Amino acid sequence: MANRRDSRIEPSFEGPPQARSSAGLSVNEEDRVVPSNRKASAKRKPAKGKSSRAKRGRSRRGLFGVLGRLFYWCFVFAIWGGIAVAGIVVYYGAKMPAATTWSIPDRAPNIKIVSADGQLLANRGMSGGEAVGLHEMSPYIPEAVIAIEDRRFYSHFGIDPIGLSRAMVTNVLGGRFSQGGSTLTQQLAKNLFLTPDRTLERKVQEVLLALWLEHKHTKDQILEMYLNRVYFGSGAYGVEAASRRYFGKSARDVTLSEAALLAGLLKAPSRLSPARDPKAAEERSQLVLAAMRDEGKISAKEMTSAMSAPATRAPSYWTGSENYVADTIMEELPDLIGDVRGDIVIDSTVDLNLQKLAEQSIRRLIDESGKKLNVTQGALVSIDDSGAVRAMVGGYDYSTSQFDRASEARRQPGSAFKPFVYMAALEAGRTPDSIRNDAPIKIGNWTPDNYGGKYFGKVTLATALAKSLNSVAAQLTMEVGPNAVVEAAHRMGIQSDLIANTSIALGTSEVTPLELTSAYVPFANGGYKPDIHFIRRVTTTEGKVLYDSGGGSAPRVVKPEIVGMMNSMMTGTVEIGTARKAAFAWPSAGKTGTSQNSRDAWFVGYTANLTTGVWFGNDDGSPMKKVTGGALPAQAWHEFMVAAHEGVPVRPLPGTWKSTPADTIVPDEIPSANNTAPVPSTSVGQQAPARPAAPVAQAPARAARPAQTVDADGLSMPEDDGATASIKHPVPLSDVGGPRKKRQTSILDLLGG
């Protein structure tokens, strides 16, 4: 009985052995029965559950603790950020006039552009249209503008937080500033009161002014002010001016497709103008139509109909080639004076009489020979020694095409690029009397043939340039290296990218007529590179000067002796070479150029007074019928320069050079064209290994022309200190390629022809 009682009592005992011992019971481990183990285990399991629950509780408390701390610090930073923003707003706001003095200024001002002699060149600005009420204009115009520029215009308070956040995210992800997030109200505030500078101060002031506009005016009033002031490109401010410029109608009568085109211009008015790039304008207008459809402004059927019948641009509101100049001036004006706040007068460098003369010459030659020779376009640029553009014709007819071929069309200059090849050779130690063998040569897989396939054997560099011999130009490029030629061209004024390979000798890299003509100016003024400009002065109607070109100074980019040698050689182009049709009573020089298959024909020539470049060709690059630089371009140049120099005292070209008359060269020094020297095969674009220059034939020299310093009509020319700006390669000594050593003719020479 005692044992059974003990067995019943034992499972109920818990606690350490000491407690059990004090109760008078002693149980060995081996005396325990199985049930006691199960119950003990059952008692211990709940402890594990409690432990895991405790761990989960601590984990939750830790997570909430981290989130709480994160929320706390975000809250703290938000408070301090708000304080900082408020401080910036207060600081920049305090710099603004009192809000009680703010008022809406008058509409965009008129911009009057006059020629160098005071004649009206063009009127830009608001001269094309009046203010139109929002209820008067075509309803498609405001709908299109809101859809593409500010779709939440009627719901925000002047600032669009959603649009601003989207723009910030886009800019951060893109790594560049591509979106601004400005509302129409902000854009109006900027146009009315602020400069276009992208600064924090201007942005803060723009926001404050936008809030003020929203407080003072209704949404419709703000939208009406915006549409009557915003710039639509091509000198048109406001929808009425733009409608008349592009469509020849009032903004009241604008169709859906026309409204979409106008709204699309607001992103980049100058670049997207249909007068400048019709294709880009049309592509942008289709994006506007899609946005209007997404916003429910038009139906799918209306969108499809508008896309299938795009806006038709009317003939330009302006006529006359002087408008090419006016367009360029309007492009340059913001960089000189910023936004125009009142009526201004721009004194340009253009001589309107010369401008008209240049236009008439280009049009007459195309009218007479265009169909016969397949020529549809021409361009002319004339620049004086100070860099002032005196005339610029950008095409046959401005009223049918406002694309400026003089400043925007890049074409291959052909042999008109060769002066930079010869200049690099002279700087490397050659002279006009250095002799090269004009004969068929092969450079890699390229064979630079002469025009007509005619070769002249051994000739001086002066003769080679006058006759535009491709073989000699290619040899010189291999001798000095294509990189030296590219460096010389860029130093003289070429801005386009040039490919440094051997074929650059023949003008395969594209340039504009404006930059090619400007690169010849240092030859005409004695070696100086002036800034090319169209604007002399900008004043208000009250006479306050806002900008003055001031003449300034020009760096020397080529040494006087190099100028003298180049002028001596290029004079031969006009006297005995490919541009004999250009010759007139003044000392003149220049170079013709014809690209492959007569796609481009050039003549760039100069006197000590003017440098003028002429180009003829077709916009689609189709070949002309055997038109060369010595034909139409030389004729147009001659007509223009004769009139431009009428009554002007004759001046010689700058620089001197003692050259060798061609008729004094000993006949046996000029073998037949078949007697060719071997030329190593070299890949195009690979510089030939250095080798001695070809020998120079020495002969009795004629008297040098007197040197003359050209002052470039007020342009400051620094005194020559023996250094030439920007020559980036070593210039060998002048005796490189010294006197030619005669040798006896051998039997191998006779066998070789």
PDB file of C-alpha atoms in Angstrom, residues 70-310:
ATOM      1  CA  LEU A  70      12.617  56.572 -39.447  1.00  0.00           C
ATOM      2  CA  PHE A  71       9.299  58.381 -39.323  1.00  0.00           C
ATOM      3  CA  TYR A  72      10.611  60.621 -36.582  1.00  0.00           C
ATOM      4  CA  TRP A  73      13.723  61.681 -38.476  1.00  0.00           C
ATOM      5  CA  CYS A  74      11.783  62.116 -41.709  1.00  0.00           C
ATOM      6  CA  PHE A  75       9.415  64.348 -39.800  1.00  0.00           C
ATOM      7  CA  VAL A  76      12.345  66.299 -38.377  1.00  0.00           C
ATOM      8  CA  PHE A  77      13.986  66.656 -41.762  1.00  0.00           C
ATOM      9  CA  ALA A  78      10.670  67.695 -43.313  1.00  0.00           C
ATOM     10  CA  ILE A  79      10.297  70.417 -40.717  1.00  0.00           C
ATOM     11  CA  TRP A  80      13.819  71.710 -41.252  1.00  0.00           C
ATOM     12  CA  GLY A  81      13.415  71.383 -45.032  1.00  0.00           C
ATOM     13  CA  GLY A  82      10.222  73.391 -44.841  1.00  0.00           C
ATOM     14  CA  ILE A  83      11.972  76.010 -42.760  1.00  0.00           C
ATOM     15  CA  ALA A  84      14.832  76.153 -45.294  1.00  0.00           C
ATOM     16  CA  VAL A  85      12.433  76.478 -48.233  1.00  0.00           C
ATOM     17  CA  ALA A  86      10.472  79.138 -46.407  1.00  0.00           C
ATOM     18  CA  GLY A  87      13.716  80.989 -45.695  1.00  0.00           C
ATOM     19  CA  ILE A  88      14.740  80.888 -49.357  1.00  0.00           C
ATOM     20  CA  VAL A  89      11.310  82.079 -50.445  1.00  0.00           C
ATOM     21  CA  VAL A  90      11.370  84.917 -47.921  1.00  0.00           C
ATOM     22  CA  TYR A  91      14.940  85.872 -48.893  1.00  0.00           C
ATOM     23  CA  TYR A  92      14.337  86.028 -52.649  1.00  0.00           C
ATOM     24  CA  GLY A  93      10.826  87.378 -52.209  1.00  0.00           C
ATOM     25  CA  ALA A  94      12.195  90.265 -50.163  1.00  0.00           C
ATOM     26  CA  LYS A  95      14.372  91.240 -53.136  1.00  0.00           C
ATOM     27  CA  MET A  96      11.288  91.737 -55.315  1.00  0.00           C
ATOM     28  CA  PRO A  97       9.249  94.952 -55.423  1.00  0.00           C
ATOM     29  CA  ALA A  98       6.190  95.134 -53.216  1.00  0.00           C
ATOM     30  CA  ALA A  99       3.267  93.144 -54.590  1.00  0.00           C
ATOM     31  CA  THR A 100       1.142  96.279 -54.577  1.00  0.00           C
ATOM     32  CA  THR A 101       3.333  97.691 -57.348  1.00  0.00           C
ATOM     33  CA  TRP A 102       3.055  94.666 -59.642  1.00  0.00           C
ATOM     34  CA  SER A 103       1.168  95.187 -62.883  1.00  0.00           C
ATOM     35  CA  ILE A 104       0.797  93.439 -66.215  1.00  0.00           C
ATOM     36  CA  PRO A 105       3.112  94.996 -68.820  1.00  0.00           C
ATOM     37  CA  ASP A 106       2.134  95.798 -72.359  1.00  0.00           C
ATOM     38  CA  ARG A 107       2.286  93.193 -75.090  1.00  0.00           C
ATOM     39  CA  ALA A 108       5.531  92.025 -76.664  1.00  0.00           C
ATOM     40  CA  PRO A 109       7.427  94.930 -78.258  1.00  0.00           C
ATOM     41  CA  ASN A 110       8.333  95.570 -81.843  1.00  0.00           C
ATOM     42  CA  ILE A 111      11.845  94.857 -83.088  1.00  0.00           C
ATOM     43  CA  LYS A 112      12.979  97.103 -85.902  1.00  0.00           C
ATOM     44  CA  ILE A 113      15.995  95.921 -87.890  1.00  0.00           C
ATOM     45  CA  VAL A 114      17.750  98.475 -90.071  1.00  0.00           C
ATOM     46  CA  SER A 115      20.626  98.170 -92.519  1.00  0.00           C
ATOM     47  CA  ALA A 116      24.057  99.735 -92.126  1.00  0.00           C
ATOM     48  CA  ASP A 117      22.868 102.844 -93.979  1.00  0.00           C
ATOM     49  CA  GLY A 118      19.648 103.182 -91.980  1.00  0.00           C
ATOM     50  CA  GLN A 119      17.177 101.554 -94.381  1.00  0.00           C
ATOM     51  CA  LEU A 120      14.441  99.323 -92.971  1.00  0.00           C
ATOM     52  CA  LEU A 121      15.505  95.680 -93.236  1.00  0.00           C
ATOM     53  CA  ALA A 122      12.615  94.017 -91.383  1.00  0.00           C
ATOM     54  CA  ASN A 123      10.112  94.459 -88.566  1.00  0.00           C
ATOM     55  CA  ARG A 124       9.785  91.622 -86.114  1.00  0.00           C
ATOM     56  CA  GLY A 125       7.902  91.145 -82.879  1.00  0.00           C
ATOM     57  CA  MET A 126       4.218  92.072 -82.759  1.00  0.00           C
ATOM     58  CA  SER A 127       4.045  93.694 -86.182  1.00  0.00           C
ATOM     59  CA  GLY A 128       2.112  90.757 -87.576  1.00  0.00           C
ATOM     60  CA  GLY A 129      -1.081  90.731 -85.503  1.00  0.00           C
ATOM     61  CA  GLU A 130      -3.295  92.213 -82.824  1.00  0.00           C
ATOM     62  CA  ALA A 131      -4.468  90.854 -79.496  1.00  0.00           C
ATOM     63  CA  VAL A 132      -7.355  88.385 -79.802  1.00  0.00           C
ATOM     64  CA  GLY A 133      -9.785  87.567 -76.996  1.00  0.00           C
ATOM     65  CA  LEU A 134     -10.063  83.985 -75.815  1.00  0.00           C
ATOM     66  CA  HIS A 135     -13.715  83.920 -76.898  1.00  0.00           C
ATOM     67  CA  GLU A 136     -12.769  85.268 -80.351  1.00  0.00           C
ATOM     68  CA  MET A 137      -9.995  82.872 -81.374  1.00  0.00           C
ATOM     69  CA  SER A 138     -10.593  79.376 -82.659  1.00  0.00           C
ATOM     70  CA  PRO A 139     -11.517  77.133 -79.678  1.00  0.00           C
ATOM     71  CA  TYR A 140      -9.041  74.557 -80.929  1.00  0.00           C
ATOM     72  CA  ILE A 141      -6.106  76.827 -80.019  1.00  0.00           C
ATOM     73  CA  PRO A 142      -6.549  76.959 -76.211  1.00  0.00           C
ATOM     74  CA  GLU A 143      -7.581  73.301 -76.123  1.00  0.00           C
ATOM     75  CA  ALA A 144      -4.462  72.239 -78.012  1.00  0.00           C
ATOM     76  CA  VAL A 145      -2.159  74.366 -75.856  1.00  0.00           C
ATOM     77  CA  ILE A 146      -3.626  73.064 -72.590  1.00  0.00           C
ATOM     78  CA  ALA A 147      -3.487  69.436 -73.781  1.00  0.00           C
ATOM     79  CA  ILE A 148       0.215  69.541 -74.642  1.00  0.00           C
ATOM     80  CA  GLU A 149       1.562  72.150 -72.214  1.00  0.00           C
ATOM     81  CA  ASP A 150      -0.520  72.043 -68.995  1.00  0.00           C
ATOM     82  CA  ARG A 151      -3.377  69.532 -68.890  1.00  0.00           C
ATOM     83  CA  ARG A 152      -4.249  70.370 -65.262  1.00  0.00           C
ATOM     84  CA  PHE A 153      -4.365  74.111 -65.933  1.00  0.00           C
ATOM     85  CA  TYR A 154      -7.940  74.598 -64.715  1.00  0.00           C
ATOM     86  CA  SER A 155      -7.417  72.554 -61.515  1.00  0.00           C
ATOM     87  CA  HIS A 156      -4.070  73.722 -60.083  1.00  0.00           C
ATOM     88  CA  PHE A 157      -3.399  76.929 -58.162  1.00  0.00           C
ATOM     89  CA  GLY A 158      -0.594  78.229 -60.355  1.00  0.00           C
ATOM     90  CA  ILE A 159       1.840  75.440 -59.475  1.00  0.00           C
ATOM     91  CA  ASP A 160       1.293  71.823 -60.454  1.00  0.00           C
ATOM     92  CA  PRO A 161       2.801  69.551 -57.743  1.00  0.00           C
ATOM     93  CA  ILE A 162       2.122  66.432 -59.819  1.00  0.00           C
ATOM     94  CA  GLY A 163       3.794  67.805 -62.921  1.00  0.00           C
ATOM     95  CA  LEU A 164       6.671  69.215 -60.880  1.00  0.00           C
ATOM     96  CA  SER A 165       7.267  65.863 -59.135  1.00  0.00           C
ATOM     97  CA  ARG A 166       7.162  64.020 -62.460  1.00  0.00           C
ATOM     98  CA  ALA A 167       9.677  66.446 -63.959  1.00  0.00           C
ATOM     99  CA  MET A 168      12.016  66.073 -60.965  1.00  0.00           C
ATOM    100  CA  VAL A 169      11.931  62.274 -61.181  1.00  0.00           C
ATOM    101  CA  THR A 170      12.530  62.378 -64.947  1.00  0.00           C
ATOM    102  CA  ASN A 171      15.470  64.748 -64.545  1.00  0.00           C
ATOM    103  CA  VAL A 172      17.038  62.675 -61.745  1.00  0.00           C
ATOM    104  CA  LEU A 173      16.656  59.380 -63.622  1.00  0.00           C
ATOM    105  CA  GLY A 174      17.856  60.910 -66.857  1.00  0.00           C
ATOM    106  CA  GLY A 175      20.841  62.614 -65.246  1.00  0.00           C
ATOM    107  CA  ARG A 176      20.132  65.874 -67.037  1.00  0.00           C
ATOM    108  CA  PHE A 177      17.648  68.752 -67.060  1.00  0.00           C
ATOM    109  CA  SER A 178      15.100  67.707 -69.673  1.00  0.00           C
ATOM    110  CA  GLN A 179      11.776  68.772 -68.138  1.00  0.00           C
ATOM    111  CA  GLY A 180      10.855  71.914 -66.250  1.00  0.00           C
ATOM    112  CA  GLY A 181       7.427  71.177 -64.845  1.00  0.00           C
ATOM    113  CA  SER A 182       6.312  74.793 -65.263  1.00  0.00           C
ATOM    114  CA  THR A 183       2.630  75.569 -65.634  1.00  0.00           C
ATOM    115  CA  LEU A 184       1.207  78.012 -68.153  1.00  0.00           C
ATOM    116  CA  THR A 185       0.858  80.494 -65.303  1.00  0.00           C
ATOM    117  CA  GLN A 186       4.550  80.134 -64.448  1.00  0.00           C
ATOM    118  CA  GLN A 187       5.522  80.517 -68.097  1.00  0.00           C
ATOM    119  CA  LEU A 188       3.431  83.668 -68.330  1.00  0.00           C
ATOM    120  CA  ALA A 189       5.057  85.029 -65.164  1.00  0.00           C
ATOM    121  CA  LYS A 190       8.489  84.367 -66.625  1.00  0.00           C
ATOM    122  CA  ASN A 191       7.634  85.981 -69.962  1.00  0.00           C
ATOM    123  CA  LEU A 192       6.041  89.017 -68.313  1.00  0.00           C
ATOM    124  CA  PHE A 193       8.484  89.806 -65.536  1.00  0.00           C
ATOM    125  CA  LEU A 194      11.649  87.694 -65.489  1.00  0.00           C
ATOM    126  CA  THR A 195      14.770  86.847 -67.456  1.00  0.00           C
ATOM    127  CA  PRO A 196      15.271  83.358 -68.959  1.00  0.00           C
ATOM    128  CA  ASP A 197      18.185  82.603 -66.596  1.00  0.00           C
ATOM    129  CA  ARG A 198      17.951  79.172 -64.966  1.00  0.00           C
ATOM    130  CA  THR A 199      18.728  80.200 -61.393  1.00  0.00           C
ATOM    131  CA  LEU A 200      17.150  79.391 -58.043  1.00  0.00           C
ATOM    132  CA  GLU A 201      16.296  83.035 -57.507  1.00  0.00           C
ATOM    133  CA  ARG A 202      14.403  83.284 -60.786  1.00  0.00           C
ATOM    134  CA  LYS A 203      12.538  80.040 -60.104  1.00  0.00           C
ATOM    135  CA  VAL A 204      11.408  81.214 -56.645  1.00  0.00           C
ATOM    136  CA  GLN A 205      10.304  84.561 -58.049  1.00  0.00           C
ATOM    137  CA  GLU A 206       8.492  82.769 -60.867  1.00  0.00           C
ATOM    138  CA  VAL A 207       6.498  80.724 -58.330  1.00  0.00           C
ATOM    139  CA  LEU A 208       5.594  83.811 -56.279  1.00  0.00           C
ATOM    140  CA  LEU A 209       4.485  85.690 -59.391  1.00  0.00           C
ATOM    141  CA  ALA A 210       2.438  82.698 -60.565  1.00  0.00           C
ATOM    142  CA  LEU A 211       0.605  82.615 -57.247  1.00  0.00           C
ATOM    143  CA  TRP A 212      -0.023  86.359 -57.535  1.00  0.00           C
ATOM    144  CA  LEU A 213      -1.370  85.984 -61.085  1.00  0.00           C
ATOM    145  CA  GLU A 214      -3.732  83.225 -59.982  1.00  0.00           C
ATOM    146  CA  HIS A 215      -4.941  85.435 -57.138  1.00  0.00           C
ATOM    147  CA  LYS A 216      -5.448  88.535 -59.282  1.00  0.00           C
ATOM    148  CA  HIS A 217      -6.830  87.035 -62.496  1.00  0.00           C
ATOM    149  CA  THR A 218      -9.148  84.290 -63.623  1.00  0.00           C
ATOM    150  CA  LYS A 219      -7.943  81.227 -65.464  1.00  0.00           C
ATOM    151  CA  ASP A 220      -9.377  82.482 -68.749  1.00  0.00           C
ATOM    152  CA  GLN A 221      -7.657  85.837 -68.346  1.00  0.00           C
ATOM    153  CA  ILE A 222      -4.318  84.145 -67.665  1.00  0.00           C
ATOM    154  CA  LEU A 223      -4.710  81.871 -70.680  1.00  0.00           C
ATOM    155  CA  GLU A 224      -5.668  84.791 -72.926  1.00  0.00           C
ATOM    156  CA  MET A 225      -2.642  86.834 -71.821  1.00  0.00           C
ATOM    157  CA  TYR A 226      -0.398  83.845 -72.412  1.00  0.00           C
ATOM    158  CA  LEU A 227      -1.680  83.120 -75.924  1.00  0.00           C
ATOM    159  CA  ASN A 228      -1.352  86.763 -76.971  1.00  0.00           C
ATOM    160  CA  ARG A 229       2.251  87.061 -75.759  1.00  0.00           C
ATOM    161  CA  VAL A 230       4.013  83.730 -76.212  1.00  0.00           C
ATOM    162  CA  TYR A 231       6.626  83.329 -78.997  1.00  0.00           C
ATOM    163  CA  PHE A 232       5.700  81.008 -81.889  1.00  0.00           C
ATOM    164  CA  GLY A 233       8.926  81.262 -83.905  1.00  0.00           C
ATOM    165  CA  SER A 234       9.793  83.158 -87.094  1.00  0.00           C
ATOM    166  CA  GLY A 235       9.425  86.466 -85.262  1.00  0.00           C
ATOM    167  CA  ALA A 236       5.738  85.915 -84.412  1.00  0.00           C
ATOM    168  CA  TYR A 237       4.556  86.780 -80.894  1.00  0.00           C
ATOM    169  CA  GLY A 238       0.973  85.786 -80.101  1.00  0.00           C
ATOM    170  CA  VAL A 239      -1.492  83.535 -81.900  1.00  0.00           C
ATOM    171  CA  GLU A 240      -2.728  86.221 -84.273  1.00  0.00           C
ATOM    172  CA  ALA A 241       0.770  87.029 -85.559  1.00  0.00           C
ATOM    173  CA  ALA A 242       1.621  83.333 -85.818  1.00  0.00           C
ATOM    174  CA  SER A 243      -1.592  82.484 -87.656  1.00  0.00           C
ATOM    175  CA  ARG A 244      -0.948  85.166 -90.234  1.00  0.00           C
ATOM    176  CA  ARG A 245       2.730  84.226 -90.562  1.00  0.00           C
ATOM    177  CA  TYR A 246       2.148  80.526 -91.131  1.00  0.00           C
ATOM    178  CA  PHE A 247      -1.365  80.239 -92.599  1.00  0.00           C
ATOM    179  CA  GLY A 248      -2.202  83.675 -93.981  1.00  0.00           C
ATOM    180  CA  LYS A 249      -5.361  83.871 -91.866  1.00  0.00           C
ATOM    181  CA  SER A 250      -6.603  85.181 -88.528  1.00  0.00           C
ATOM    182  CA  ALA A 251      -6.463  83.111 -85.352  1.00  0.00           C
ATOM    183  CA  ARG A 252     -10.269  83.248 -85.456  1.00  0.00           C
ATOM    184  CA  ASP A 253     -10.280  80.944 -88.497  1.00  0.00           C
ATOM    185  CA  VAL A 254      -7.635  78.404 -87.503  1.00  0.00           C
ATOM    186  CA  THR A 255      -8.539  74.736 -88.064  1.00  0.00           C
ATOM    187  CA  LEU A 256      -7.810  71.791 -85.766  1.00  0.00           C
ATOM    188  CA  SER A 257      -4.657  70.709 -87.608  1.00  0.00           C
ATOM    189  CA  GLU A 258      -3.409  74.312 -87.708  1.00  0.00           C
ATOM    190  CA  ALA A 259      -4.078  74.779 -83.992  1.00  0.00           C
ATOM    191  CA  ALA A 260      -2.123  71.585 -83.255  1.00  0.00           C
ATOM    192  CA  LEU A 261       0.813  72.891 -85.265  1.00  0.00           C
ATOM    193  CA  LEU A 262       0.775  76.201 -83.377  1.00  0.00           C
ATOM    194  CA  ALA A 263       0.603  74.482 -79.984  1.00  0.00           C
ATOM    195  CA  GLY A 264       3.472  72.198 -80.945  1.00  0.00           C
ATOM    196  CA  LEU A 265       5.769  75.157 -81.589  1.00  0.00           C
ATOM    197  CA  LEU A 266       5.779  76.243 -77.931  1.00  0.00           C
ATOM    198  CA  LYS A 267       8.338  73.595 -76.930  1.00  0.00           C
ATOM    199  CA  ALA A 268      11.037  75.021 -79.223  1.00  0.00           C
ATOM    200  CA  PRO A 269       9.666  77.861 -81.401  1.00  0.00           C
ATOM    201  CA  SER A 270      12.775  78.508 -83.479  1.00  0.00           C
ATOM    202  CA  ARG A 271      13.732  74.887 -84.038  1.00  0.00           C
ATOM    203  CA  LEU A 272      10.213  73.593 -84.752  1.00  0.00           C
ATOM    204  CA  SER A 273       9.053  76.498 -86.888  1.00  0.00           C
ATOM    205  CA  PRO A 274       7.467  75.184 -90.108  1.00  0.00           C
ATOM    206  CA  ALA A 275       9.350  77.897 -91.961  1.00  0.00           C
ATOM    207  CA  ARG A 276      12.566  76.286 -90.785  1.00  0.00           C
ATOM    208  CA  ASP A 277      11.787  72.571 -90.485  1.00  0.00           C
ATOM    209  CA  PRO A 278       8.314  71.602 -91.813  1.00  0.00           C
ATOM    210  CA  LYS A 279       8.845  67.908 -91.088  1.00  0.00           C
ATOM    211  CA  ALA A 280       9.686  68.462 -87.418  1.00  0.00           C
ATOM    212  CA  ALA A 281       6.723  70.827 -87.035  1.00  0.00           C
ATOM    213  CA  GLU A 282       4.337  68.259 -88.515  1.00  0.00           C
ATOM    214  CA  GLU A 283       5.647  65.429 -86.296  1.00  0.00           C
ATOM    215  CA  ARG A 284       5.176  67.610 -83.223  1.00  0.00           C
ATOM    216  CA  SER A 285       1.640  68.574 -84.265  1.00  0.00           C
ATOM    217  CA  GLN A 286       0.672  64.899 -84.404  1.00  0.00           C
ATOM    218  CA  LEU A 287       1.802  64.502 -80.781  1.00  0.00           C
ATOM    219  CA  VAL A 288      -0.458  67.429 -79.889  1.00  0.00           C
ATOM    220  CA  LEU A 289      -3.441  65.804 -81.635  1.00  0.00           C
ATOM    221  CA  ALA A 290      -2.818  62.565 -79.734  1.00  0.00           C
ATOM    222  CA  ALA A 291      -2.702  64.492 -76.440  1.00  0.00           C
ATOM    223  CA  MET A 292      -5.990  66.229 -77.285  1.00  0.00           C
ATOM    224  CA  ARG A 293      -7.570  62.847 -77.962  1.00  0.00           C
ATOM    225  CA  ASP A 294      -6.286  61.456 -74.640  1.00  0.00           C
ATOM    226  CA  GLU A 295      -7.759  64.439 -72.816  1.00  0.00           C
ATOM    227  CA  GLY A 296     -11.118  64.030 -74.516  1.00  0.00           C
ATOM    228  CA  LYS A 297     -10.896  67.375 -76.332  1.00  0.00           C
ATOM    229  CA  ILE A 298     -11.464  65.743 -79.712  1.00  0.00           C
ATOM    230  CA  SER A 299     -12.800  62.418 -80.921  1.00  0.00           C
ATOM    231  CA  ALA A 300     -10.776  59.671 -82.543  1.00  0.00           C
ATOM    232  CA  LYS A 301     -12.426  60.505 -85.841  1.00  0.00           C
ATOM    233  CA  GLU A 302     -11.423  64.164 -85.578  1.00  0.00           C
ATOM    234  CA  MET A 303      -7.832  63.180 -84.727  1.00  0.00           C
ATOM    235  CA  THR A 304      -7.587  60.827 -87.697  1.00  0.00           C
ATOM    236  CA  SER A 305      -9.048  63.431 -90.035  1.00  0.00           C
ATOM    237  CA  ALA A 306      -6.629  66.130 -88.821  1.00  0.00           C
ATOM    238  CA  MET A 307      -3.630  63.813 -89.152  1.00  0.00           C
ATOM    239  CA  SER A 308      -4.583  62.854 -92.684  1.00  0.00           C
ATOM    240  CA  ALA A 309      -4.997  66.520 -93.693  1.00  0.00           C
ATOM    241  CA  PRO A 310      -2.088  68.363 -92.063  1.00  0.00           C
TER     242      PRO A 310
END
